[in-house]
Short mmCIF file of C-alpha atoms and ligand atoms in Angstrom, two decimals:
data_model
loop_
_atom_site.label_atom_id
_atom_site.label_comp_id
_atom_site.label_asym_id
_atom_site.label_seq_id
_atom_site.Cartn_x
_atom_site.Cartn_y
_atom_site.Cartn_z
CA MET A 282 84.65 113.55 115.13
CA THR A 283 85.44 111.40 112.11
CA THR A 284 86.20 107.80 112.91
CA THR A 285 89.25 105.98 111.68
CA ARG A 286 88.66 102.41 110.65
CA PHE A 287 91.41 99.98 111.66
CA LEU A 288 91.49 96.49 110.19
CA THR A 289 93.91 93.65 110.68
CA GLY A 290 94.06 89.90 110.17
CA ILE A 291 95.97 87.13 111.82
CA THR A 292 96.65 83.90 109.99
CA PRO A 293 95.61 80.80 111.95
CA SER A 294 98.47 78.47 111.18
CA GLY A 295 99.80 77.66 114.65
CA THR A 296 99.45 78.15 118.39
CA PRO A 297 99.71 81.76 119.59
CA HIS A 298 102.77 82.58 121.66
CA LEU A 299 103.94 85.31 124.03
CA GLY A 300 105.45 87.24 121.10
CA ASN A 301 102.10 87.32 119.25
CA TYR A 302 100.41 88.48 122.44
CA ALA A 303 102.83 91.21 123.52
CA GLY A 304 103.68 92.32 119.98
CA MET A 305 100.27 92.26 118.41
CA MET A 306 97.22 91.20 120.44
CA ARG A 307 97.76 93.28 123.56
CA PRO A 308 98.39 96.59 121.72
CA ALA A 309 95.58 95.81 119.25
CA ILE A 310 93.10 95.28 122.08
CA ALA A 311 94.29 98.43 123.85
CA ALA A 312 93.75 100.32 120.58
CA THR A 313 90.07 99.31 120.48
CA ARG A 314 89.51 101.31 123.65
CA GLU A 315 90.67 104.58 122.07
CA PRO A 316 87.99 107.11 121.10
CA GLY A 317 87.23 107.78 117.43
CA VAL A 318 88.17 104.34 116.12
CA GLU A 319 86.32 101.44 114.59
CA ASN A 320 88.03 98.07 114.60
CA PHE A 321 87.78 95.09 112.30
CA TYR A 322 89.87 92.11 113.45
CA PHE A 323 89.61 88.82 111.66
CA LEU A 324 91.03 85.33 111.35
CA ALA A 325 92.62 85.05 107.93
CA ASP A 326 91.83 81.40 107.40
CA TYR A 327 91.88 81.60 103.59
CA HIS A 328 95.43 82.86 104.01
CA ALA A 329 96.26 79.91 106.23
CA LEU A 330 95.64 77.56 103.29
CA ILE A 331 98.56 79.15 101.46
CA LYS A 332 101.12 77.90 103.93
CA CYS A 333 99.36 75.09 105.75
CA GLN A 334 97.69 72.14 104.11
CA GLU A 335 96.87 70.25 107.26
CA PRO A 336 93.10 70.65 107.76
CA GLU A 337 93.17 69.74 111.44
CA ARG A 338 95.87 72.27 112.16
CA VAL A 339 94.02 75.09 110.40
CA HIS A 340 90.83 74.21 112.24
CA ARG A 341 92.51 73.90 115.63
CA SER A 342 94.53 77.06 115.18
CA THR A 343 91.42 79.03 114.22
CA LEU A 344 89.81 78.03 117.50
CA GLU A 345 92.99 78.69 119.52
CA ILE A 346 93.57 82.12 118.04
CA ALA A 347 89.93 83.20 118.25
CA ALA A 348 89.76 81.99 121.87
CA SER A 349 93.03 83.81 122.62
CA TRP A 350 91.68 87.12 121.33
CA LEU A 351 88.52 86.78 123.38
CA ALA A 352 90.37 85.61 126.49
CA ALA A 353 92.84 88.48 126.15
CA GLY A 354 89.99 90.96 126.38
CA LEU A 355 88.77 91.61 122.85
CA ASP A 356 85.21 92.82 123.23
CA PRO A 357 83.10 91.54 120.31
CA GLU A 358 80.59 94.31 120.99
CA ARG A 359 83.22 96.91 120.28
CA VAL A 360 85.18 95.10 117.59
CA THR A 361 83.83 93.52 114.42
CA PHE A 362 85.50 90.16 114.97
CA TYR A 363 85.04 87.58 112.24
CA ARG A 364 86.45 84.74 110.21
CA GLN A 365 87.53 85.53 106.67
CA SER A 366 85.92 82.42 105.18
CA ASP A 367 82.51 83.49 106.52
CA ILE A 368 82.57 86.48 104.17
CA PRO A 369 82.04 85.23 100.59
CA GLU A 370 82.33 88.81 99.35
CA ILE A 371 86.10 88.60 100.03
CA PRO A 372 86.88 85.96 97.36
CA GLU A 373 84.53 87.71 94.94
CA LEU A 374 86.32 91.01 95.41
CA THR A 375 89.62 89.14 95.09
CA TRP A 376 88.63 88.30 91.52
CA PHE A 377 87.66 91.89 90.67
CA LEU A 378 91.02 93.05 91.97
CA THR A 379 92.88 90.24 90.20
CA CYS A 380 91.59 91.67 86.94
CA VAL A 381 93.01 95.14 87.58
CA THR A 382 96.36 93.96 88.99
CA GLY A 383 99.40 93.77 86.77
CA LYS A 384 101.10 90.39 86.91
CA GLY A 385 104.36 92.35 87.09
CA LEU A 386 103.27 93.86 90.41
CA LEU A 387 102.77 90.40 91.91
CA ASN A 388 106.10 89.18 90.49
CA ARG A 389 107.76 91.64 92.85
CA ALA A 390 105.97 90.54 96.04
CA HIS A 391 108.49 89.62 98.76
CA ALA A 392 106.83 86.32 99.69
CA TYR A 393 106.87 85.13 96.10
CA LYS A 394 110.39 86.39 95.45
CA ALA A 395 111.64 84.68 98.62
CA ALA A 396 110.23 81.36 97.37
CA GLN A 397 111.95 81.90 94.03
CA ASP A 398 115.26 82.81 95.67
CA LYS A 399 115.11 79.66 97.75
CA ASN A 400 114.61 77.61 94.61
CA ALA A 401 117.51 79.37 92.89
CA GLU A 402 119.81 78.58 95.83
CA ALA A 403 118.78 74.94 95.75
CA GLY A 404 119.31 74.82 91.95
CA ARG A 405 115.64 74.16 91.28
CA GLU A 406 113.35 75.64 88.63
CA SER A 407 112.29 79.07 89.91
CA ASP A 408 108.57 78.35 90.39
CA ASP A 409 109.13 74.88 91.82
CA GLY A 410 106.53 74.19 94.54
CA VAL A 411 105.11 77.72 94.28
CA THR A 412 101.31 77.63 94.21
CA ALA A 413 99.17 80.21 92.47
CA GLY A 414 97.82 80.86 95.98
CA LEU A 415 101.19 82.14 97.17
CA PHE A 416 101.46 84.26 94.05
CA MET A 417 97.99 85.73 94.58
CA TYR A 418 98.42 86.30 98.32
CA PRO A 419 98.68 90.11 98.02
CA VAL A 420 95.41 90.28 96.07
CA LEU A 421 93.49 88.31 98.68
CA MET A 422 94.95 90.55 101.36
CA ALA A 423 93.98 93.67 99.40
CA ALA A 424 90.41 92.36 99.16
CA ASP A 425 90.33 91.90 102.96
CA ILE A 426 91.27 95.52 103.44
CA LEU A 427 89.42 97.25 100.61
CA LEU A 428 86.11 95.48 101.16
CA PHE A 429 85.78 97.41 104.42
CA ASN A 430 87.44 100.60 103.21
CA ALA A 431 89.88 100.48 106.11
CA HIS A 432 91.98 103.61 106.69
CA ARG A 433 94.72 102.06 108.78
CA VAL A 434 96.09 98.54 108.82
CA PRO A 435 98.21 97.56 111.84
CA VAL A 436 100.83 95.10 110.62
CA GLY A 437 104.44 94.08 111.15
CA ARG A 438 107.12 95.60 108.94
CA ASP A 439 107.23 92.52 106.71
CA GLN A 440 103.68 93.33 105.59
CA ILE A 441 104.19 96.95 104.49
CA GLN A 442 104.66 95.97 100.87
CA HIS A 443 101.27 94.26 100.86
CA ILE A 444 99.55 97.42 102.05
CA GLU A 445 101.27 99.39 99.32
CA MET A 446 100.08 96.86 96.78
CA ALA A 447 96.54 97.15 98.16
CA ARG A 448 96.75 100.90 97.58
CA ASP A 449 97.89 100.33 94.01
CA MET A 450 95.01 97.94 93.36
CA ALA A 451 92.53 100.37 94.92
CA ALA A 452 93.87 103.21 92.78
CA SER A 453 93.70 101.13 89.59
CA PHE A 454 90.14 100.08 90.34
CA ASN A 455 89.10 103.63 91.23
CA HIS A 456 90.70 104.91 88.07
CA LEU A 457 88.76 102.48 85.89
CA TYR A 458 85.43 102.27 87.67
CA GLY A 459 85.07 105.33 89.89
CA GLU A 460 86.09 106.28 93.42
CA HIS A 461 84.95 103.23 95.34
CA PHE A 462 87.91 102.45 97.56
CA THR A 463 89.73 104.28 100.34
CA LEU A 464 93.51 104.03 99.95
CA PRO A 465 94.70 102.23 103.11
CA GLU A 466 97.84 102.95 105.08
CA ALA A 467 99.99 100.64 107.14
CA ALA A 468 100.06 101.41 110.87
CA ILE A 469 103.37 100.30 112.31
CA GLU A 470 103.83 100.08 116.06
CA ASP A 471 107.28 101.49 116.61
CA ASN A 472 107.54 101.01 120.33
CA VAL A 473 106.61 97.35 120.47
CA ALA A 474 109.65 95.15 120.85
CA THR A 475 110.11 91.90 119.02
CA LEU A 476 110.23 89.27 121.73
CA LEU A 477 113.10 86.82 121.63
CA GLY A 478 112.46 83.10 121.92
CA LEU A 479 113.95 80.27 123.97
CA ASP A 480 117.06 80.15 121.78
CA GLY A 481 117.60 83.93 121.70
CA ARG A 482 116.37 84.35 118.11
CA LYS A 483 113.03 86.10 117.36
CA MET A 484 110.24 84.14 119.01
CA SER A 485 108.43 82.55 116.07
CA LYS A 486 106.49 79.42 115.37
CA SER A 487 108.75 78.91 112.36
CA TYR A 488 111.75 78.52 114.70
CA ASP A 489 110.01 76.25 117.17
CA ASN A 490 111.35 78.40 120.01
CA THR A 491 108.11 79.78 121.40
CA ILE A 492 106.39 79.94 124.75
CA PRO A 493 102.71 79.32 124.02
CA LEU A 494 100.53 82.07 125.44
CA PHE A 495 98.20 79.75 127.28
CA CYS A 496 100.23 76.73 128.28
CA ALA A 497 99.63 75.26 131.75
CA PRO A 498 101.62 76.90 134.60
CA ALA A 499 103.93 73.88 134.98
CA GLN A 500 104.74 73.99 131.28
CA LEU A 501 105.27 77.75 131.44
CA ARG A 502 107.72 77.29 134.28
CA LYS A 503 109.55 74.56 132.41
CA LEU A 504 109.84 76.57 129.19
CA ILE A 505 111.06 79.66 131.05
CA GLY A 506 113.65 77.40 132.65
CA SER A 507 114.92 76.49 129.18
CA ILE A 508 115.49 80.10 127.98
CA VAL A 509 119.16 80.32 127.02
CA THR A 510 121.39 82.37 129.31
CA ASP A 511 125.15 82.68 129.54
CA SER A 512 127.22 80.73 132.06
CA ARG A 513 127.74 83.54 134.57
CA ALA A 514 127.51 82.30 138.12
CA PRO A 515 125.36 83.83 140.89
CA GLY A 516 127.04 87.01 142.14
CA GLU A 517 128.59 87.83 138.78
CA PRO A 518 127.07 90.95 137.14
CA LYS A 519 124.95 90.13 134.09
CA GLU A 520 124.18 91.91 130.82
CA THR A 521 120.62 92.99 130.11
CA GLU A 522 121.56 93.77 126.50
CA GLY A 523 120.66 90.81 124.29
CA SER A 524 119.20 88.85 127.21
CA ALA A 525 115.99 87.15 126.03
CA LEU A 526 115.00 86.68 129.65
CA PHE A 527 115.31 90.37 130.48
CA GLN A 528 113.54 91.39 127.32
CA ILE A 529 110.54 89.13 127.92
CA TYR A 530 110.41 90.35 131.53
CA GLN A 531 110.31 93.93 130.32
CA ALA A 532 107.34 93.14 128.04
CA PHE A 533 105.28 92.04 131.05
CA ALA A 534 106.62 94.11 133.94
CA THR A 535 105.93 97.68 135.02
CA PRO A 536 108.72 100.22 134.41
CA GLU A 537 109.57 100.09 138.13
CA GLN A 538 109.85 96.31 138.11
CA THR A 539 111.99 96.50 134.99
CA ALA A 540 114.32 99.01 136.66
CA ALA A 541 114.57 96.73 139.70
CA MET A 542 115.42 93.77 137.47
CA ARG A 543 118.08 95.83 135.70
CA ARG A 544 119.68 96.53 139.09
CA ALA A 545 119.38 92.85 140.04
CA TYR A 546 121.26 91.95 136.84
CA ALA A 547 124.03 94.40 137.74
CA ASP A 548 124.14 92.96 141.25
CA GLY A 549 124.58 89.44 139.89
CA ILE A 550 121.16 87.85 140.41
CA ALA A 551 121.29 84.05 139.89
CA TRP A 552 119.69 82.95 136.59
CA GLY A 553 117.37 80.61 138.47
CA ASP A 554 116.04 83.50 140.57
CA ALA A 555 115.58 85.72 137.55
CA LYS A 556 113.64 82.94 135.84
CA GLN A 557 111.41 82.54 138.87
CA MET A 558 110.67 86.28 138.80
CA LEU A 559 109.88 86.08 135.09
CA PHE A 560 107.52 83.17 135.68
CA GLU A 561 105.65 85.05 138.40
CA CYS A 562 105.44 88.19 136.35
CA ILE A 563 104.01 86.49 133.25
CA ASP A 564 101.70 84.26 135.23
CA ARG A 565 100.22 87.25 137.07
CA GLU A 566 99.08 88.74 133.79
CA ILE A 567 98.11 85.52 132.04
CA ALA A 568 96.40 83.53 134.81
CA PRO A 569 93.02 85.31 134.71
CA MET A 570 92.99 85.11 130.95
CA ARG A 571 94.00 81.46 131.04
CA ALA A 572 90.84 80.57 132.93
CA ARG A 573 88.75 82.28 130.24
CA TYR A 574 90.80 80.61 127.52
CA ASP A 575 90.35 77.13 128.98
CA ASP A 576 86.62 77.72 129.22
CA LEU A 577 86.38 78.85 125.59
CA MET A 578 88.47 75.91 124.38
CA ALA A 579 86.11 73.58 126.22
CA HIS A 580 83.11 75.35 124.64
CA PRO A 581 83.96 76.07 121.01
CA GLU A 582 80.30 76.92 120.41
CA LYS A 583 80.81 80.12 122.43
CA VAL A 584 83.67 81.14 120.14
CA GLU A 585 81.63 80.20 117.08
CA ALA A 586 78.71 82.32 118.31
CA ALA A 587 80.98 85.36 118.74
CA LEU A 588 82.38 84.86 115.23
CA GLN A 589 78.89 84.54 113.74
CA ILE A 590 77.82 87.82 115.28
CA GLY A 591 80.92 89.42 113.78
CA ALA A 592 80.27 87.82 110.39
CA GLY A 593 76.73 89.20 110.44
CA ARG A 594 77.99 92.69 111.13
CA ALA A 595 80.75 92.45 108.55
CA ARG A 596 78.42 91.15 105.86
CA ALA A 597 75.91 93.89 106.53
CA ILE A 598 78.62 96.19 105.17
CA ALA A 599 80.18 93.85 102.62
CA ARG A 600 77.04 92.64 100.85
CA PRO A 601 75.62 95.99 99.70
CA PHE A 602 79.11 97.31 98.91
CA LEU A 603 79.80 94.34 96.69
CA GLN A 604 76.51 94.92 94.88
CA THR A 605 77.72 98.43 94.08
CA LEU A 606 81.04 97.08 92.87
CA ARG A 607 79.36 94.42 90.72
CA ALA A 608 77.24 97.08 89.08
CA ALA A 609 80.27 99.31 88.61
CA VAL A 610 82.22 96.66 86.69
CA GLY A 611 79.21 95.78 84.53
CA LEU A 612 77.82 92.74 86.33
CA ARG A 613 74.19 93.58 86.90
CA PRO A 614 70.73 92.37 85.94
CA LEU A 615 70.02 92.96 82.27
CA SER A 616 67.00 95.02 83.13
CA ALA A 617 68.99 97.38 85.36
CA ALA A 618 70.02 100.79 84.14
CA GLN A 619 73.65 101.82 83.88
CA PRO A 620 74.97 102.96 87.26
CA GLN A 621 76.04 106.55 87.61
CA ALA A 622 79.64 106.34 86.51
CA GLN A 623 81.84 108.09 89.04
CA GLY A 624 84.92 107.90 86.89
CA ALA A 625 85.62 108.21 83.21
CA GLN A 626 85.45 104.94 81.36
CA LYS A 627 87.20 105.42 78.09
CA ALA A 628 87.70 102.35 75.94
CA GLY A 629 91.29 101.20 75.96
CA LYS A 630 92.12 103.12 79.10
CA ALA A 631 93.35 100.02 80.90
CA ALA A 632 96.20 99.67 78.45
CA LEU A 633 97.68 103.09 79.25
CA PRO A 634 99.98 104.34 81.96
CA ALA A 635 98.21 106.60 84.42
CA PHE A 636 98.87 109.39 86.91
CA LYS A 637 97.44 108.90 90.35
CA GLN A 638 97.04 111.64 92.91
CA TYR A 639 96.59 111.02 96.59
CA ARG A 640 97.09 112.44 100.05
CA GLU A 641 99.38 110.88 102.63
CA ALA A 642 99.17 110.80 106.42
CA ASP A 643 101.69 113.67 106.52
CA GLY A 644 98.91 115.85 105.07
CA LYS A 645 100.82 116.46 101.83
CA PHE A 646 99.68 115.76 98.29
CA TYR A 647 101.51 113.29 96.08
CA PHE A 648 101.26 111.79 92.66
CA LYS A 649 102.76 108.87 90.89
CA LEU A 650 102.89 107.50 87.39
CA VAL A 651 101.96 103.86 87.11
CA ALA A 652 102.57 101.75 84.00
CA ALA A 653 99.70 99.85 82.36
CA ASP A 654 100.92 96.68 84.05
CA GLY A 655 100.80 98.33 87.48
CA ARG A 656 104.52 99.01 87.88
CA LEU A 657 105.52 102.26 89.53
CA LEU A 658 107.37 104.53 87.09
CA LEU A 659 107.55 107.87 88.81
CA GLN A 660 106.93 109.02 92.37
CA SER A 661 106.62 112.62 93.49
CA THR A 662 107.67 114.14 96.78
CA GLY A 663 104.97 115.87 98.86
CA PHE A 664 103.25 119.04 97.71
CA ALA A 665 101.58 121.45 100.10
CA ALA A 666 98.43 121.82 97.97
CA PRO A 667 96.63 119.49 95.57
CA ARG A 668 96.78 122.19 92.91
CA ASP A 669 100.59 122.11 92.93
CA ALA A 670 100.58 118.36 92.41
CA GLY A 671 98.00 118.75 89.65
CA GLN A 672 100.06 121.44 87.89
CA ALA A 673 103.16 119.25 87.99
CA ILE A 674 101.20 116.43 86.38
CA ALA A 675 99.86 118.78 83.72
CA ARG A 676 103.41 119.92 82.90
CA LEU A 677 104.67 116.37 82.67
CA GLN A 678 101.87 115.55 80.26
CA LYS A 679 102.49 118.58 78.05
CA GLU A 680 106.17 119.51 77.97
CA ALA A 681 108.93 117.26 76.79
CA GLY A 682 111.47 118.92 79.12
CA ALA A 683 109.30 118.82 82.23
CA LEU A 684 110.93 115.66 83.51
CA GLN A 685 114.24 117.48 83.99
CA ALA A 686 112.66 120.68 85.22
CA LEU A 687 110.67 118.84 87.87
CA ALA A 688 113.45 116.50 88.95
CA PRO A 689 113.70 118.06 92.46
CA GLN A 690 110.05 117.12 93.05
CA LEU A 691 110.54 113.52 91.97
CA ALA A 692 111.86 110.70 94.08
CA PRO A 693 113.89 108.04 92.29
CA VAL A 694 112.24 104.69 91.57
CA ALA A 695 114.60 101.74 91.60
CA GLY A 696 114.79 99.68 88.44
CA VAL A 697 113.07 102.19 86.14
CA ASP A 698 115.07 104.08 83.54
CA ALA A 699 114.33 107.54 82.21
CA GLY A 700 113.61 106.17 78.71
CA GLU A 701 110.71 104.14 79.98
CA VAL A 702 109.26 107.12 81.81
CA SER A 703 109.56 109.33 78.71
CA ALA A 704 107.88 106.66 76.60
CA ALA A 705 105.00 106.43 79.06
CA LEU A 706 104.58 110.23 79.06
CA GLN A 707 104.68 110.22 75.27
CA ALA A 708 101.96 107.55 75.14
CA LEU A 709 99.76 109.72 77.35
CA ALA A 710 100.44 112.81 75.26
CA ASP A 711 99.59 110.90 72.08
CA THR A 712 96.20 109.79 73.34
CA ALA A 713 95.43 113.26 74.69
CA ASN A 714 95.99 114.60 71.16
CA THR A 715 93.78 112.12 69.35
P1 ADP B 227 105.21 83.79 113.78
O1 ADP B 227 106.53 84.48 113.54
O2 ADP B 227 105.22 83.04 115.06
O3 ADP B 227 104.79 82.93 112.59
P2 ADP B 227 103.23 85.59 112.78
O4 ADP B 227 104.11 85.96 111.63
O5 ADP B 227 102.02 84.73 112.52
O6 ADP B 227 104.13 84.91 113.93
O7 ADP B 227 102.80 86.93 113.50
C1 ADP B 227 101.51 87.25 113.96
C2 ADP B 227 101.60 88.61 114.64
O8 ADP B 227 102.41 88.54 115.84
C3 ADP B 227 102.24 89.68 113.78
O9 ADP B 227 101.57 90.90 114.02
C4 ADP B 227 103.67 89.78 114.30
O10 ADP B 227 104.22 91.07 114.10
C5 ADP B 227 103.50 89.45 115.78
N1 ADP B 227 104.70 88.75 116.27
C6 ADP B 227 105.15 87.54 115.88
N2 ADP B 227 106.26 87.18 116.54
C7 ADP B 227 106.54 88.20 117.39
C8 ADP B 227 107.58 88.44 118.34
N3 ADP B 227 108.54 87.55 118.57
N4 ADP B 227 107.55 89.60 119.03
C9 ADP B 227 106.58 90.52 118.80
N5 ADP B 227 105.58 90.36 117.93
C10 ADP B 227 105.54 89.22 117.21
N1 LIG B 228 99.11 88.39 105.77
C1 LIG B 228 99.02 88.83 107.15
C2 LIG B 228 100.13 88.15 107.98
O1 LIG B 228 100.62 87.12 107.58
C3 LIG B 228 97.66 88.48 107.73
C4 LIG B 228 96.58 89.19 106.98
C5 LIG B 228 95.74 88.66 106.04
C6 LIG B 228 96.25 90.57 107.09
N2 LIG B 228 94.91 89.61 105.56
C7 LIG B 228 95.19 90.79 106.18
C8 LIG B 228 96.77 91.60 107.88
C9 LIG B 228 94.64 92.05 106.04
C10 LIG B 228 96.20 92.88 107.72
C11 LIG B 228 95.14 93.10 106.80
O2 LIG B 228 100.48 88.66 109.03
#
């Protein structure tokens, strides 16, 4: 059986909460017990520096999150569990990728655009307060993923764009220097609910409405007591829809318990009683882990030792791979021979648009046309066989009218006009003829 390599990072910039646990850690740990998978989970502490410039907080959060993973059942024997900043190959690869990434691609990253939009609203200069770190965030994330040739990257929906960018960077690098990188795919958990917080909005450290995963039982009880509810009195039927309390209960209860709670709502359970049931339900699951967590927090050296083992395993892969990549881009001892080029390396190639062919998880074959600066110009729909995709590309490169003829096989790309696509095809045709 071929193994699928899963890789994901979590940014240590705060204290983990019930939403992080139920939405991310618990399913991620369950996934490591599946057959045919390899898992790489890491603490993205270089990423933390982008949004948090409080050294103590980054340090503390790294310990809290690492201890949480271990306490929640992550088995460091089974999972390569490491800290990003222990892998110097990641920043080195970041630079290689930086040099094949169009600036235009990064201009379109959601995180960067959101910062710009905020400035526009406040009437400030568009890059006000934006660091180059925020701008480069997608490249660092691509390096995390590509260094280990991960197939699947479990992330929240807000991160899908970053995985797509990582694919683009991988394809550009492969195109220039040979087939070194696997094109990763996002793995989105559809059936994991987003937990609501104390105020009924999404539970998030940015909203300060969280229940920390490992707070003391008294604190847990107190926070559950402060979850907003409506003013319905005991005996009055209550709505489960939109109830943060019900939704958190559901994330920790069995289906039978959830059904019983649903009936209790209809029968008009008092909010105080429902909160007591929620407390008991969460505490039953968390209490054994809390003991492990408290022990790890009291002995950070145990956490450090686990991370060092992970770093050793990760670097055993990263170090030789980076040597190959260094040689591929031309950084090698002067006495060393030229590496076997796996891809064509024509002078001036970087300045041209390029077709890229790939296979998606649906088993179909796709291609796209990418401008020299990395922007997507044309995107195909799926073909049953790679030959069909290849023939469509060949037609586009040869015939002026192919763009119209093939329109049914092409998906529209927002913000790109037909003139630009024709010009790119013409540029390719011109070089093919010289
Ligand atoms: P926060 O919103 O608190 O800053 P992060 O963005 O650091 O959380 O998220 C870390 C992980 O936890 C991500 O995989 C994210 O999808 C998951 N997560 C965060 N908040 C929730 C929530 N309320 N419910 C479910 N999953 C969540
Ligand atoms: N940027 C991700 C987040 O904020 C964390 C992260 C960093 C990551 N590097 C990664 C996730 C690589 C998956 C793969 O959630």
